Short mmCIF file of C-alpha atoms in Angstrom, two decimals:
data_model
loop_
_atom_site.label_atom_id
_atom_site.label_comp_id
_atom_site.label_asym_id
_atom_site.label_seq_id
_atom_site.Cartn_x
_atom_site.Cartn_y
_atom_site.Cartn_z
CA UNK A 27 61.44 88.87 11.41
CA UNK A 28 62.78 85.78 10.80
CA UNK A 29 64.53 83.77 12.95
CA UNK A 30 68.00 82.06 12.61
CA UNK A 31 67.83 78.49 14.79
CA UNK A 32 71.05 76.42 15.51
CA UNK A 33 69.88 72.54 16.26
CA UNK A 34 71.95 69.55 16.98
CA UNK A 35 69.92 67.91 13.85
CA UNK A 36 70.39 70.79 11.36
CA UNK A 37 67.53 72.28 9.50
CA UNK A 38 67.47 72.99 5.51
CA UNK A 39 69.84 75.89 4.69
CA UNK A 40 67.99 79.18 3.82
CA UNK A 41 70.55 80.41 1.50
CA UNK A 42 69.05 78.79 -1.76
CA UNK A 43 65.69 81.24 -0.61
CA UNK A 44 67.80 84.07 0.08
CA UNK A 45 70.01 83.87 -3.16
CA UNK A 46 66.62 83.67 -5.06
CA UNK A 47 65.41 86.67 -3.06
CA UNK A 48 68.81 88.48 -3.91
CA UNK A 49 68.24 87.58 -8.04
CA UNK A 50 64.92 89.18 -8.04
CA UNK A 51 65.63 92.22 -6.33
CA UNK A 52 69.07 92.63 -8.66
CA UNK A 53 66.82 92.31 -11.39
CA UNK A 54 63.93 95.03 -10.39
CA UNK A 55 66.91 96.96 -9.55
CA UNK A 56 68.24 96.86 -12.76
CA UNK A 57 65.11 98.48 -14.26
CA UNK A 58 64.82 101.10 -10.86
CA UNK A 59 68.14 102.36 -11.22
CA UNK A 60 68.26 104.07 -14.76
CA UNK A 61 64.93 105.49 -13.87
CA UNK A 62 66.03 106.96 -10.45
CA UNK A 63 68.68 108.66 -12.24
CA UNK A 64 66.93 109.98 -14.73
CA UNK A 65 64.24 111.82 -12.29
CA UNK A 66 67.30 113.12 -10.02
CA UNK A 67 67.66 116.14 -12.72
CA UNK A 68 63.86 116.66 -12.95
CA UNK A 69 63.84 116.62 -8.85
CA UNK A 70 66.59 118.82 -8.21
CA UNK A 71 64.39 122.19 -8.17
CA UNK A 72 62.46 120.91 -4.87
CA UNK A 73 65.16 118.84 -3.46
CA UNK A 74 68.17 121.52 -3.47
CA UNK A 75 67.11 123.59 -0.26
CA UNK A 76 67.77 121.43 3.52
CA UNK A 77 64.23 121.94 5.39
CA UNK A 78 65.38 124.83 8.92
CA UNK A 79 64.93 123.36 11.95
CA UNK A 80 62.95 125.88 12.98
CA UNK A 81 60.47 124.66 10.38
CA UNK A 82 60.91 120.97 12.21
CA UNK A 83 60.69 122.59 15.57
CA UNK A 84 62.93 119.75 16.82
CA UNK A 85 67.07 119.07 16.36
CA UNK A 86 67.58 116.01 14.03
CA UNK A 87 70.34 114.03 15.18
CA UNK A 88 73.04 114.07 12.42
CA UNK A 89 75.60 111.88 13.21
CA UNK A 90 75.95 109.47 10.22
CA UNK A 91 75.15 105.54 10.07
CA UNK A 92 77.82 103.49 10.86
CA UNK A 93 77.00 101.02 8.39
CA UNK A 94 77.18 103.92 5.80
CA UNK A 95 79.63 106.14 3.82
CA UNK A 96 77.92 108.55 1.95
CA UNK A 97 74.46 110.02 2.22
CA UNK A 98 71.60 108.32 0.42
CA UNK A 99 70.53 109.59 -2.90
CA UNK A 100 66.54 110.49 -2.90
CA UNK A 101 63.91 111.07 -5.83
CA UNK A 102 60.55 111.67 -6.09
CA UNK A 103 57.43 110.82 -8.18
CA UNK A 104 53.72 110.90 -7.99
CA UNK A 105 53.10 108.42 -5.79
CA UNK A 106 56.63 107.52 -3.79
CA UNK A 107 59.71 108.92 -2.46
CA UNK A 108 62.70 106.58 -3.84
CA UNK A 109 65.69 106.10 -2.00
CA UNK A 110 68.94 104.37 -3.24
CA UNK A 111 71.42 102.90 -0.14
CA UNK A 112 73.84 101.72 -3.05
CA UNK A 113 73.55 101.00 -6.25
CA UNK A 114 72.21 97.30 -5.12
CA UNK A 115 70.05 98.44 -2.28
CA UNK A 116 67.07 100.68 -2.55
CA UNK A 117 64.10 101.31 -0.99
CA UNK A 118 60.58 103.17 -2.15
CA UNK A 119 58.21 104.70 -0.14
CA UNK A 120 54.60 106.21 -1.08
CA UNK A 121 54.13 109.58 -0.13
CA UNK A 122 50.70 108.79 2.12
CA UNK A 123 52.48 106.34 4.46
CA UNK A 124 55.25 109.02 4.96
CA UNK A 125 52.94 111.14 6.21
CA UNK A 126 50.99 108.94 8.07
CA UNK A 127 53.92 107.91 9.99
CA UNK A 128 56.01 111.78 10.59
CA UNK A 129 56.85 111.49 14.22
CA UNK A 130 57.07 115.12 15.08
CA UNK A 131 55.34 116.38 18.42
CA UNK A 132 52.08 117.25 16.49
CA UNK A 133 51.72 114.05 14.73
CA UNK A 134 53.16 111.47 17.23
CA UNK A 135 52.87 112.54 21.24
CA UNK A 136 56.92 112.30 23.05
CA UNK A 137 55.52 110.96 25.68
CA UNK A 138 52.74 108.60 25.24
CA UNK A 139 54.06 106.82 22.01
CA UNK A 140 50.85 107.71 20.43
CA UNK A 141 49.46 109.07 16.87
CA UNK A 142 48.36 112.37 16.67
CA UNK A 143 48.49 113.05 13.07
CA UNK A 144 45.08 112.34 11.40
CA UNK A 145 45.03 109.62 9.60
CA UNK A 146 41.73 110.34 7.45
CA UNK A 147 42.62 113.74 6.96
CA UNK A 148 45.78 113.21 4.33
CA UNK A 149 44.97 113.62 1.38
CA UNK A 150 45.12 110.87 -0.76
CA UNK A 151 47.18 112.67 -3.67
CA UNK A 152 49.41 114.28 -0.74
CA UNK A 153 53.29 115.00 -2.22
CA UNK A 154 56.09 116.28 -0.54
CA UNK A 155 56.55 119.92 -1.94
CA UNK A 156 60.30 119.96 -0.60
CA UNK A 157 63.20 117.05 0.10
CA UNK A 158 66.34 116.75 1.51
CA UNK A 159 68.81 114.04 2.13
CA UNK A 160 70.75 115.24 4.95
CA UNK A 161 73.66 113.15 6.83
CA UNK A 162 71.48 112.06 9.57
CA UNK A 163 67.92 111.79 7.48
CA UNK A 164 65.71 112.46 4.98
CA UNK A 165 63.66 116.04 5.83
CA UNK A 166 60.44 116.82 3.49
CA UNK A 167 58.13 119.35 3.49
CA UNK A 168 54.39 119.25 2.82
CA UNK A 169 51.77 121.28 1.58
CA UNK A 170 48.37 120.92 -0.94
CA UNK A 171 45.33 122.95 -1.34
CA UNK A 172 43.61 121.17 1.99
CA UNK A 173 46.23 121.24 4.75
CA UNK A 174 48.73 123.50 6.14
CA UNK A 175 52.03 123.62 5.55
CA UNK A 176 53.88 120.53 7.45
CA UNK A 177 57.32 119.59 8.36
CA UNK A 178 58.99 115.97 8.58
CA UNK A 179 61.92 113.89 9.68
CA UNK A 180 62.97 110.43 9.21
CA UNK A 181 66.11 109.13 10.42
CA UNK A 182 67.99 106.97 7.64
CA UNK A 183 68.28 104.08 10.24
CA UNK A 184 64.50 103.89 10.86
CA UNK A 185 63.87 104.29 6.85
CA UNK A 186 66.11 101.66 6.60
CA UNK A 187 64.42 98.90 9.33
CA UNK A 188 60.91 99.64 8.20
CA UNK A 189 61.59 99.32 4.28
CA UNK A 190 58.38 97.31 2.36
CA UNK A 191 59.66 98.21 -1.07
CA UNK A 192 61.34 96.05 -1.89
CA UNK A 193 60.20 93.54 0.66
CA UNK A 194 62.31 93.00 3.43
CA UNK A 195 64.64 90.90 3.48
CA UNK A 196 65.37 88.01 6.08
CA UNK A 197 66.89 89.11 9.38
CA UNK A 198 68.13 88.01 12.62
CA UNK A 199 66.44 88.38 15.83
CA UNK A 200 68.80 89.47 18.50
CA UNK A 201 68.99 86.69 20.84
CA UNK A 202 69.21 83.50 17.80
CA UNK A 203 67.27 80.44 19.28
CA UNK A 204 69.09 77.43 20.36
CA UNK A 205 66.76 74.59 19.52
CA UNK A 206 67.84 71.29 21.78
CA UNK A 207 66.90 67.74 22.36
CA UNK A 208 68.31 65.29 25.26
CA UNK A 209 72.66 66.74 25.30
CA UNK A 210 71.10 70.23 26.39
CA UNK A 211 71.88 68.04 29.84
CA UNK A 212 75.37 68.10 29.49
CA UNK A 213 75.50 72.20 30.19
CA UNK A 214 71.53 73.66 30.73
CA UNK A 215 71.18 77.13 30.72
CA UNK A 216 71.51 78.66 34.29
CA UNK A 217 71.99 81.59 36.11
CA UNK A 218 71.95 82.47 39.99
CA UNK A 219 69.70 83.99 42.34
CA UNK A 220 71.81 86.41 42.91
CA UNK A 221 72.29 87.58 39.51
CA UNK A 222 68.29 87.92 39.14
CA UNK A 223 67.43 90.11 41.87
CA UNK A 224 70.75 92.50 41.23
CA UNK A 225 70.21 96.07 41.08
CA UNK A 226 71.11 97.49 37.63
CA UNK A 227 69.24 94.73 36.42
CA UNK A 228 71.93 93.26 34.11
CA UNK A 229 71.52 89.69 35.52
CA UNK A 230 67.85 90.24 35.10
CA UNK A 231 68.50 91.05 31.41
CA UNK A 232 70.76 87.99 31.36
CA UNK A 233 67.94 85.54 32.85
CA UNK A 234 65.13 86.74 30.18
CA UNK A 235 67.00 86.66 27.27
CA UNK A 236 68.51 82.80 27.85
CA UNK A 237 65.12 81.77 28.61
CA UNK A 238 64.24 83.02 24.95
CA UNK A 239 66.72 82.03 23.75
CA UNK A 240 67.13 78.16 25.12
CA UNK A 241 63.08 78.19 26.14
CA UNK A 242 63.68 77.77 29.43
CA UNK A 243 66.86 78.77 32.58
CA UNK A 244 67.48 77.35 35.78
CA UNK A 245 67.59 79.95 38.38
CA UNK A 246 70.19 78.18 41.26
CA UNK A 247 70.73 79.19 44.82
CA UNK A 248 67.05 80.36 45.48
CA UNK A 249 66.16 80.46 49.23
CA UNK A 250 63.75 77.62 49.46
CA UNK A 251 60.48 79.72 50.57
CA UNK A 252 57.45 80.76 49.24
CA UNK A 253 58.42 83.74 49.44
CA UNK A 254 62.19 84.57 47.86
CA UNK A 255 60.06 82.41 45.35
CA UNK A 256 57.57 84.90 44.73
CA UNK A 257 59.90 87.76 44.77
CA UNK A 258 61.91 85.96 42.13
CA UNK A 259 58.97 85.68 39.73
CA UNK A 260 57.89 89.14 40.28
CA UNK A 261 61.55 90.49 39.27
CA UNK A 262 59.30 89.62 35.58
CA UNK A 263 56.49 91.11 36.15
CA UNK A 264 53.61 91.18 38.12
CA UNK A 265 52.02 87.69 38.60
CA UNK A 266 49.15 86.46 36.29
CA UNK A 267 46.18 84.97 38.34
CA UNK A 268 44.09 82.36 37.12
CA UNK A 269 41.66 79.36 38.66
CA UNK A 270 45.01 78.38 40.96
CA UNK A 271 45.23 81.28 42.03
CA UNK A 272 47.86 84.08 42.07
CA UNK A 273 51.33 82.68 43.72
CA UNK A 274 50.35 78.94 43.72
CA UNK A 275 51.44 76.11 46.06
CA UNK A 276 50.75 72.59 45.68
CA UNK A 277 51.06 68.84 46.63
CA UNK A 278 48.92 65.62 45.71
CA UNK A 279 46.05 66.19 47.81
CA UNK A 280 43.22 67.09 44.29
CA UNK A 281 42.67 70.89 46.21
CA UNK A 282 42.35 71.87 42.67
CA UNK A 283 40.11 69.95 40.17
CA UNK A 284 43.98 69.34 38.11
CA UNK A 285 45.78 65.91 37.61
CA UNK A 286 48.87 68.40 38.50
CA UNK A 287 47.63 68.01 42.27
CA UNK A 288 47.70 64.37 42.02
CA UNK A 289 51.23 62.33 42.17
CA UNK A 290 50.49 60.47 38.93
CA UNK A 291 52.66 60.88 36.15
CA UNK A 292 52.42 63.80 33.58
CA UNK A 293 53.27 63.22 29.59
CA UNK A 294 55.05 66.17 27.93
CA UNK A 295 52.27 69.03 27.40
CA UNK A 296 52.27 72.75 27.64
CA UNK A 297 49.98 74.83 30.08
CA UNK A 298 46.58 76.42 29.68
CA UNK A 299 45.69 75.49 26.67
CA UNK A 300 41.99 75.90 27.12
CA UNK A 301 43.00 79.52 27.65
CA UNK A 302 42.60 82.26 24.32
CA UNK A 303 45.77 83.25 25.66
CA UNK A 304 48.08 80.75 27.13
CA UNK A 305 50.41 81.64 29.79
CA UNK A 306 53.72 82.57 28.85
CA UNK A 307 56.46 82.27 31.57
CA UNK A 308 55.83 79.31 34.34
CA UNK A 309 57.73 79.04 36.72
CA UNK A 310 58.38 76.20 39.13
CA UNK A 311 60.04 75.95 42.55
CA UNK A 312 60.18 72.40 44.47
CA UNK A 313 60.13 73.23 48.00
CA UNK A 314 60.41 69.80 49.58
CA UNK A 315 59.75 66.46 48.93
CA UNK A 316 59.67 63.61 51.63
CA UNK A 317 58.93 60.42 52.62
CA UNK A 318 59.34 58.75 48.85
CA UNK A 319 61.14 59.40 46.06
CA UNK A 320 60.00 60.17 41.59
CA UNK A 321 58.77 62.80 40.42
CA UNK A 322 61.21 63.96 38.06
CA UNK A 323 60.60 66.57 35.84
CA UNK A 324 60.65 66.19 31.89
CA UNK A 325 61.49 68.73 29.49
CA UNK A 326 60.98 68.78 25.42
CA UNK A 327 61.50 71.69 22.77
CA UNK A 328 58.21 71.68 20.94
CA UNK A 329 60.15 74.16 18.22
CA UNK A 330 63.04 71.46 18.02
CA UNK A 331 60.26 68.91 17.83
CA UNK A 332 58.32 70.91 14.99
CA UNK A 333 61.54 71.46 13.21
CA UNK A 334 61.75 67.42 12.93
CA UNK A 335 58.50 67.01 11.98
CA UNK A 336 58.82 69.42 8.94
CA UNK A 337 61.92 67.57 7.97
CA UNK A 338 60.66 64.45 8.36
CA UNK A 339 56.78 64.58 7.94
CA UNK A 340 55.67 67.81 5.67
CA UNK A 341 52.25 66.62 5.18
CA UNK A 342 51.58 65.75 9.09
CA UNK A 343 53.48 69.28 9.96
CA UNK A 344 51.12 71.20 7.94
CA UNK A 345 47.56 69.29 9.71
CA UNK A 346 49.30 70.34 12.94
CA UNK A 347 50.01 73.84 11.72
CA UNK A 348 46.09 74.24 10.18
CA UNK A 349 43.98 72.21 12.29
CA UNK A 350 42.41 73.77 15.58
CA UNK A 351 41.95 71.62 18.71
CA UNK A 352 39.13 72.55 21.34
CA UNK A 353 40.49 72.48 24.84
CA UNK A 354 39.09 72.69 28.47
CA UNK A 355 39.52 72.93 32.02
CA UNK A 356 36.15 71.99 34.13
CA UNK A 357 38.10 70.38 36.98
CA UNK A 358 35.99 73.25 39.32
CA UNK A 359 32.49 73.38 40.21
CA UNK A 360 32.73 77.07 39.56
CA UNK A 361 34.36 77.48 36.47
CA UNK A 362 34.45 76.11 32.98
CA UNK A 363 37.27 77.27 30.59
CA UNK A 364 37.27 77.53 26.87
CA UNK A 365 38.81 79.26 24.33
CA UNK A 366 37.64 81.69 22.18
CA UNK A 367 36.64 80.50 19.46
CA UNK A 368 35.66 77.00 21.10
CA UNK A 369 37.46 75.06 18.06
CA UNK A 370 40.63 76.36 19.24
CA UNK A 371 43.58 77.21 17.59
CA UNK A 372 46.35 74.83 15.90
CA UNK A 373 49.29 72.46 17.62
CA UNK A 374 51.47 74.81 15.93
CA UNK A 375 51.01 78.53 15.47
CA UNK A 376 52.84 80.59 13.17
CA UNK A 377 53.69 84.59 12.09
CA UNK A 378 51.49 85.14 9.22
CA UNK A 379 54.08 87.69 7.59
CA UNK A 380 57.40 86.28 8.91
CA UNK A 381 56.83 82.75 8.65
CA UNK A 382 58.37 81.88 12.21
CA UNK A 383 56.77 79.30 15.18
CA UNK A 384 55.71 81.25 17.71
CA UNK A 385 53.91 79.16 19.53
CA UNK A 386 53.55 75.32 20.32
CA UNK A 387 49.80 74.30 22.08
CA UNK A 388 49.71 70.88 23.01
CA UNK A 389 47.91 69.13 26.24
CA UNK A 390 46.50 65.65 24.77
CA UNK A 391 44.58 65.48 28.60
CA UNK A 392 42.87 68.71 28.30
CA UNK A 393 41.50 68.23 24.86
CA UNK A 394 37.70 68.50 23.91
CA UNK A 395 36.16 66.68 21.62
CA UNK A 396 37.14 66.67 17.44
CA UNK A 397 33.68 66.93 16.34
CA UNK A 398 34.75 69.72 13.95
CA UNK A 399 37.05 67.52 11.78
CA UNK A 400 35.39 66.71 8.36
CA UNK A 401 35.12 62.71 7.84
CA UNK A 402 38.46 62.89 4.96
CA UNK A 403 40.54 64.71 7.67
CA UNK A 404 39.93 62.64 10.61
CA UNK A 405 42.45 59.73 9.99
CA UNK A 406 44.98 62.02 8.56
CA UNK A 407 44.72 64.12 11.90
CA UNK A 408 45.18 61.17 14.11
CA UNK A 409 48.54 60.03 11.69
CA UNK A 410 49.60 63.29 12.50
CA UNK A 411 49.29 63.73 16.26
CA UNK A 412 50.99 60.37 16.70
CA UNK A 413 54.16 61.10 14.68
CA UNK A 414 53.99 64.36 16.78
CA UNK A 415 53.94 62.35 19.92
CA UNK A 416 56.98 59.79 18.65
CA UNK A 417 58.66 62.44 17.93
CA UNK A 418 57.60 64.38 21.36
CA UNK A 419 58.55 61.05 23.24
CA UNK A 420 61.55 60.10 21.69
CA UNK A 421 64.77 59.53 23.46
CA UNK A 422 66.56 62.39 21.52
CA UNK A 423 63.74 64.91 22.24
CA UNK A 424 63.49 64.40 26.37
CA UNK A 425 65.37 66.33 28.63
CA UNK A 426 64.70 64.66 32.37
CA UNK A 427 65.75 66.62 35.26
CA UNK A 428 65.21 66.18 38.77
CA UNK A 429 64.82 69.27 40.66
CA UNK A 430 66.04 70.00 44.26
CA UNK A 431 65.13 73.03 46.73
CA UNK A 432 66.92 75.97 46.06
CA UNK A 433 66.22 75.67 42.25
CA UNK A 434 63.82 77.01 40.05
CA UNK A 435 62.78 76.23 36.89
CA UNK A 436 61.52 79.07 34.52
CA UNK A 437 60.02 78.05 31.01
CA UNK A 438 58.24 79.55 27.89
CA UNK A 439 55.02 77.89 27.90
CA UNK A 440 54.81 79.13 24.23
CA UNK A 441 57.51 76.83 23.47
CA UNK A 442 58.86 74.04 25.96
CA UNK A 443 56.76 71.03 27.02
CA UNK A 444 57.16 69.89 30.70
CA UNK A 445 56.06 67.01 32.25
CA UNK A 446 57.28 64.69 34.98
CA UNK A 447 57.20 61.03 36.18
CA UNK A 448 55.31 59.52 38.85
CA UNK A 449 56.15 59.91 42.28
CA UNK A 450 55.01 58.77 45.94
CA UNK A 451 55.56 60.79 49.38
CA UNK A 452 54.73 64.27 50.32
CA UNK A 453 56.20 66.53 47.75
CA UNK A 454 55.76 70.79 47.91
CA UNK A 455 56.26 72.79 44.57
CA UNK A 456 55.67 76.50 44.50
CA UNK A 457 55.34 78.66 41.60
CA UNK A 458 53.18 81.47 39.20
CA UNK A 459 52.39 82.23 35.46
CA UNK A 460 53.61 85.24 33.86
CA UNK A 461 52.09 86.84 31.06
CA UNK A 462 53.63 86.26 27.92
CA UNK A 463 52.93 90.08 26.92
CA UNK A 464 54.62 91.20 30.65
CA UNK A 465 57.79 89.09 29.94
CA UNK A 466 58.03 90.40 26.51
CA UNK A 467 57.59 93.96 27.40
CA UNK A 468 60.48 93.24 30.03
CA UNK A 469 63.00 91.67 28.01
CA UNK A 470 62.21 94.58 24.98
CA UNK A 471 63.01 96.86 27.52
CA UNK A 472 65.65 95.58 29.27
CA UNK A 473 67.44 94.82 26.00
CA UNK A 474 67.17 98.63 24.62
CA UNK A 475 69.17 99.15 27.74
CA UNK A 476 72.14 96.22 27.53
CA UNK A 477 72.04 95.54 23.79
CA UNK A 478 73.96 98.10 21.88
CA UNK A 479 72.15 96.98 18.78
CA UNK A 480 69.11 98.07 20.35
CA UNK A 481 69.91 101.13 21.54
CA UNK A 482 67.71 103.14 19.21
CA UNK A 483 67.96 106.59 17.40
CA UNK A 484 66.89 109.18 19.87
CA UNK A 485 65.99 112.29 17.96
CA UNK A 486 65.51 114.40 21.07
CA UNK A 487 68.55 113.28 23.24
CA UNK A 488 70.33 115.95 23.42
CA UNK A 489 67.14 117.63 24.84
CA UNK A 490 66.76 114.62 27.47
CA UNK A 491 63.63 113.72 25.82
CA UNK A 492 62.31 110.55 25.15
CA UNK A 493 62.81 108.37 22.57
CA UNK A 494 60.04 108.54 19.43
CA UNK A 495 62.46 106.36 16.72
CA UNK A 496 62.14 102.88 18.28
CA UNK A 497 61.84 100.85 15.97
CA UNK A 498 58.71 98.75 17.36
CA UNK A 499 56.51 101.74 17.55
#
C-alpha cells in the first residue's frame, strides 16, 4: 500500500496521479455500469435464493459496513462475479480466484491460517451455480460436473480491501511516516521504560508503532544494566544472534574484527549490510563512559534523504534504486559474510507493486569491490553516491545526539542511518538486533489489538473462534 509521508521539505503532491487514476476508472465505469444492469435481469434466476447456513456450516456475521448504506448489487458472467459499491465504485472478481480463496473450515484451517482447498483441483471453467448479496456478504454456491457441491462466504469488508479489478487504489498505511531532518531535535520521539515493559502491553504498542513511524524512539528511564537492557529488547522479540553475538556489549578494545569496537569516528551508515537480510530493529544502550569525553551519536533519515534526492537528482535516485553493491564483513578469522547474491542488492530498495521505500542499505566501509559495473555506468555511479552522501551529510539531514545511561536508543536499520563522532576514554554500550520479520509480526499484532481500524471481521466470534478474515492472510 502506499504510503502517505509528511516532511519538513514537502514532497510532490500525489493528487494530480490520483485524479488521473479517478478519470480512468469513471470512464471504464461508464461502459461497466449499463452492462451490469443489463445482466442483473438475466442473473436473477440463480441469485434470488440466500445460501442456509447450514449449507455454510458456519454463522456469517451480518452486521452491516459502517462505511455503507445499502447492500451491494452483484452480477455474474462467465468468467467474474461483478460487484457495484455505488454507482462510481465497483469491483470484479473471476470466479477461479473466488474459489481459490473461500475461507470455510474445509478450504482454509481456523486455526493454522492455512489453505486447505486444492488449488489444482478447480476447475478452470468453475462458476458459481448460486449468489447472494446478503447485509453482511456475498454467499455463492458451487457445483460442475468434477467437484461436489461447495459453499462460500466473503465478507463485503474483505471483498472490498482485496479488490484487483479495478486496481486498487492508493491508501494509507496506519501509522503515516514522519520523514525528518536536523528540528526532529527540538521534540524526538520518546517513551519511558515504564511504559514498555507494562502489562496490557499498550505502551509496548505505543513504542513499536513511533519507531515506524519516526524510524527510530528513545526509550528514557532504563535501569542502566545489561540486564533491564536485555529485558527491554526482548519485550520485541526474541534476540537475533549474529558474529557479535546474541545480547552484545562493547568498548574500544578491537574484541571483534569491527571499527564499531574501536573509538574512531563512524560516518552515517546502516547495519549488516553484507547480510541477505539486514537486521531490522538495533538497539543501543550506553552504559558508561569515563575518563574522556565524544562520542556522540548521529542520526539521518535515509527515506527523508531519498525523498531529496528524487526531488533534486532523478537520474542519480534511480542508479541508487537499480544498482547492487557487494558488501562484506571478514573482520573474523572464522567467518566471512556475503550476501546472497554476492553483487548485492541496491542503496535503495523498493515494493515492486506499491511503489514505496522499504528499505535504505548503505555502509560505504563495508563495501566490496564494483567490479560488476559496466565501463558507461561507472562514473555515473560514483556522481550518484556522492550527491547521496552531500545530501546524507548535510546540516539539514543530521540529527546529533549524545546519549546518557538510562537511555536507549531503538532504530529501524531498514531506514535510519546512525553513526557517531570520535571519542577518547573508556566508554560501555550494550545492545541486540531484532529481526525485522519479529518486530513486524509484533507491531501487526499488537495493532489488531489497539487499533480499531484493525480490528478485523471475525466470522466466527460469536463462537469464540479465531479470526480467518484478516486481511493479511
Amino acid at each position: 500500500m502506499a504510503q502517505k509521508l509528511h516532511t519538513q521539505g514537502g514532497l510532490p503532491s500525489r493528487a494530480a496521479s490520483v485524479r488521473s487514476l479517478s478519470t480512468r476508472l469513471t470512464l471504464r465505469h461508464n461502459d461497466f455500469s449499463g452492462s451490469i444492469q443489463r445482466r442483473l435481469n438475466a442473473s436473477s434466476a440463480t441469485a434470488s435464493q440466500p445460501v442456509s447456513y447450514d449449507q455454510l456450516g458456519f454463522v456469517p456475521d451480518v452486521t452491516s459496513n459502517p462505511e455503507q448504506n445499502n447492500t451491494p448489487i452483484v452480477s455474474i458472467d462467465d468468467k467474474k462475479v461483478s460487484v457495484l459499491w455505488s454507482p462510481q465504485d465497483w469491483s470484479r472478481f473471476h470466479h477461479m480466484w473466488l474459489r481459490d480463496h473461500c475461507r470455510c473450515p474445509s478450504c482454509f484451517h481456523p486455526v493454522t491460517k492455512q489453505r486447505l482447498v486444492d488449488t489444482f483441483q478447480i476447475p478452470r471453467d468453475i462458476k458459481p451455480t448460486n449468489l447472494h448479496a446478503s447485509t453482511g456478504g456475498l454467499e455463492i454456491i458451487w457445483s460442475s460436473p468434477s467437484t461436489e457441491h461447495h459453499s462460500s462466504f466473503y465478507p463485503w469488508s474483505w471483498l472490498r480491501e482485496h479488490t484487483y479489478d479495478p486496481p486498487q487504489r492508493l491508501k494509507h498505511q496506519a501509522n503515516e511516516r514522519v520523514l525528518w531532518g536536523t528540528k526532529i531535535a527540538r521534540s524526538p520521539p520518546t517513551i519511558t521504560f515504564e511504559e514498555a515493559i507494562a502489562k496490557g502491553d499498550a505502551g509496548l504498542y505505543k513504542w513499536l508503532s513511533t519507531i515506524d513511524r519516526f524510524g527510530f524512539c528513545f526509550v528514557s528511564g532504563v535501569p542502566p544494566t545489561a540486564e533491564a537492557t536485555e529485558r527491554l529488547c526482548e519485550r520485541i522479540g526474541f534476540i537475533r544472534e549474529t558474529q557479535y553475538g546474541k545480547f552484545w556489549e562493547f568498548t574500544a578494545d578491537l574484541a571483534k574484527g569491527d571499527t564499531a569496537y574501536t573509538n574512531m569516528a563512524l560516518g552515517a551508515h546502516t547495519d549488516t549490510t553484507y547480510f541477505t537480510d539486514p537486521c531490522g530493529v538495533q538497539l543501543f544502550h550506553l552504559l558508561s563512559h569515563t575518563d574522556g569525553s565524544g562520542g556522540t551519536t548521529l542520526l539521518v533519515d535515509g527515506f527523508y534523504v531519498a525523498s531529496l534526492l528524487k526531488e533534486l537528482h532523478p537520474d542519480h535516485h534511480d542508479i541508487l534504486s537499480r544498482v547492487p553493491i557487494p558488501a562484506h564483513a571478514s573482520g573474523e578469522l572464522t567467518a566471512l559474510y556475503r550476501p546472497s547474491p554476492t553483487s548485492g542488492y541496491p542503496t535503495l530498495q523498493y515494493d515492486v507493486i506499491t511503489k514505496e521505500l522499504i528499505q535504505v542499505r548503505w555502509n560505504n566501509d563495508d563495501r566490496s569491490v564494483m567490479s560488476h559495473l559496466s565501463p558507461e555506468v561507472v562514473e555515473k555511479w560514483y556522481d550518484a553516491i556522492r550527491a547521496w552522501h552531500t545530501l546524507l551529510v548535510s546540516p539539514d539531514s543530521e540529527y546529533w545526539v549524545q546519549l546518557v545511561p538510562g537511555t536507549v536508543l531503538s532504530i529501524n536499520n531498514h531506514r535510519v542511518l546512525h553513526g557517531r563522532s570520535k571519542f577518547d576514554g573508556k566508554r560501555r554500550v550494550c545492545g541486540a538486533y531484532i529481526g525485522m520479520d519479529e518486530y513486524r509480526s509484533r507491531l501487526a499484532v499488537l495493532r489488531r489489538k489497539f487499533d480499531p481500524r484493525f480490528q478485523d471481521f471475525d466470522v466466527q466470534a460469536a463462537q469464540g473462534g479465531p479470526n480467518v478474515w484478516n486481511s493479511v492472510l
